[in-house]
Amino acid sequence: MYPFQIKTKEAYHKSYQQSIEDPETFWASVANHFQWKKKWDKVLEWNFNEPNVKWFSGAKLNITENCLDRHLEKNANTPAILWESNDPEEHHRVLTYKELHFKVMQFANVLKSNGVKKGDRICIYMGMIPELAIATLACARIGAIHSVIFGGFSAQAIADRLQDASAEFIITCDGAFRGAKDIPLKSVIDDALVGNKTVKRVIVCTRTRTPVSMIKGRDVWWEDEIKKVETLGNPDCPAEIMDAEDILFILYTSGSTGKPKGVVHSTAGYMVWTNYTFVNVFQYQPAQVHFCTADIGWITGHSYIVYGPLSAGATTLMFEGIPTWPDAGRFWEIVDKYKVDILYTAPTAIRSLMGFGLDYIKGKDLSSLKVLGSVGEPINEEAWNWFHKNIGKGKCPIVDTWWQTETGGIMISNMANVTPAKPSFATLPLPGIQPCLMDENGKEIEGKNVSGNLCIKAPWPGMIRTTYGDHDRCKQTYFSAYENKYFTGDGCLRDAEGNYRITGRVDDVLNVSGHRIGTAEVENAINMHAGVIESAVVGYPHDIKGQGIYAYVIHDGSHGDPNLTKQDILQTVSRIIGPIAKPDKIQFVPGLPKTRSGKIMRRILRKIAEGDTGNLGDTSTLLDPSLVDVIKDGKIN
Ligand code: WT7
């Protein structure tokens, strides 16, 4: 079924070797198994200095033909999407490949009739309903560039992203259900659009029946627009012919500066990479049910709910809700109900469910499970063991998949039942991936049992092409720290067998519940509060979230009750970024430890937040060393 699916450890080593020795032949042989309108002239052209990376140049294709049309002959009635509501009582939905194909074409026609053209940017801000996948694929069908924004981001965050991408269209819902909450998505969009000059049309899909205000000439209902195209008769929407390197989507992610960047992925390479990694890492077999618990608003959802599984003709399960509502048995109930084969989730979810005890697993039949997966942050051994024993019943391999928004798909991971797992290690690079560890002086660290900054030496098909509208930023962020290498921002260790263990970010980026949050972004948001003079944000170990957000704030005393101010600061961060970026702890401080040149010594703040105050290192270069004791004494536990 999948000619390039690797079946044994030996075959892995052989493929790996081939992929490094002759990448062009290797990837051409993989790419041959996709549907092209025209094949490539050249498999790979690259230079990391500009950077300029082109895979399959000259090729013409449409990714939706690979995700939909090509499955119709044999698998028209295979379920493409299984959808489970937030509400366990609401009937689930099944969309076969035939139905999904139909709905994507239908909505693609809606987009066209609303004036969307190839290359236009469309922002999608929806909850986890099948229409989100339909909207995403409909954009790809006509060559429009989607920019999906997670439903937890605030109006301000959306406004910034709309502006950065100069988006002209928005697809949203009246609201979204998440656990006991009902999030008024359309109303958030309305706030984001105050002062916006580029957006011409907002298409609103009905979900929650939350009252919304529809602005004349700008806002239309999804359902009405569908009816309009229906009356035109022909539901077909031929796939736009795209160049291999045409942009497929933009996805915003945080970095070490205050402004999120639009990571750009192109069409052919991303398709080949998500499909190849999906089929190999999870060892997907036809008719299996794949359940990735991420939201499509993040890269994990793009690659392993939508494009990877659908391009492989798989059945992908979309879940609207959250793991702990109505109770902490929700995932297990879903596994039982749909006989899930592959469960791909995040360590933070596992740790949180662990805390609820084993009662929620009792009576749930998990025997359909064959493969478990983890992504987003290092999985600690305790969570690994719990997952392995209680969910996998000791017989399911766990794939620990390391990758990033920028890498498009999984980079370092064991492959289920093919290469061995090692708890807390992502283990081995996939074919095509050449990791290396670098020291501070830009020298590669060779050998075993060593650690350094993780870089990648050569291009892979799914890699970032640029940061939208600012190519130089892409170069500075990823290709300038080390010559001729892609810098991941992660620290990493390599053991005696060549297994890699990611040790966490080495830049000012936090990983909170598997979400990337830049400290500078949170600081900017905090500083917007009228009662704040200055702030510094660091991470600290958090039992469930992996990292928590610790904020040191210089508070303007004239603004009254400090406890109220703390609440107000949280409110401000929610408003500027979204609730996911709210600090877990706020400490008011009289000053921040700075060097004589005015640089904040974050190292010291990090140590204090971590509770590791025994050895703060050299504090003699501080402008005011006595400040450190004051901050230590005021630490929030
Ligand atoms: C950062 C990327 C890629 C999907 C989700 C997050 C961390 C991701 C692992 C893992 C250790 C991991 C890294 C990486 N990370 N997976 N298996 N083990 N760390 O995407 O938001 O782009 O974040 O997540 O620090 O750089 P993202």
Coordinates of C-alpha atoms in Angstrom, one line a residue, residues 378 381 400 402 412 422-429 435-438 445-455 488-506:
P378 CA 10.3 16.2 26.1
E381 CA 10.0 9.1 32.2
D400 CA 8.5 10.3 20.8
W402 CA 10.7 15.8 17.8
I412 CA 13.7 12.8 15.0
K422 CA 14.2 4.9 24.6
P423 CA 12.2 6.8 27.2
S424 CA 12.8 10.6 27.2
F425 CA 14.8 10.3 23.9
A426 CA 13.4 11.2 20.5
T427 CA 16.0 8.7 19.3
L428 CA 17.1 8.6 15.6
P429 CA 16.8 11.0 12.7
P435 CA 21.3 16.5 12.8
C436 CA 24.5 17.9 14.3
L437 CA 25.4 19.4 17.7
M438 CA 27.3 22.7 17.8
I445 CA 30.7 18.5 18.4
E446 CA 31.4 15.0 17.1
G447 CA 31.3 11.7 19.0
K448 CA 29.2 10.1 21.6
N449 CA 27.7 11.2 24.9
V450 CA 27.9 14.9 24.0
S451 CA 25.6 17.8 24.0
G452 CA 25.2 21.1 22.2
N453 CA 22.9 23.2 20.1
L454 CA 20.9 21.2 17.6
C455 CA 21.3 22.1 14.0
T488 CA 16.6 24.7 15.7
G489 CA 16.8 26.7 18.9
D490 CA 16.9 23.5 20.9
G491 CA 19.6 22.1 23.1
C492 CA 20.3 18.4 22.6
L493 CA 22.3 15.4 23.8
R494 CA 23.5 12.4 21.8
D495 CA 24.1 9.1 23.5
A496 CA 26.5 6.3 22.8
E497 CA 24.1 4.7 20.2
G498 CA 23.5 7.9 18.4
N499 CA 20.1 8.6 20.0
Y500 CA 19.1 12.2 20.4
R501 CA 17.5 13.6 23.5
I502 CA 16.1 17.1 23.3
T503 CA 16.9 19.0 26.4
G504 CA 14.8 22.2 25.7
R505 CA 15.0 25.6 24.1
V506 CA 18.2 27.5 24.4

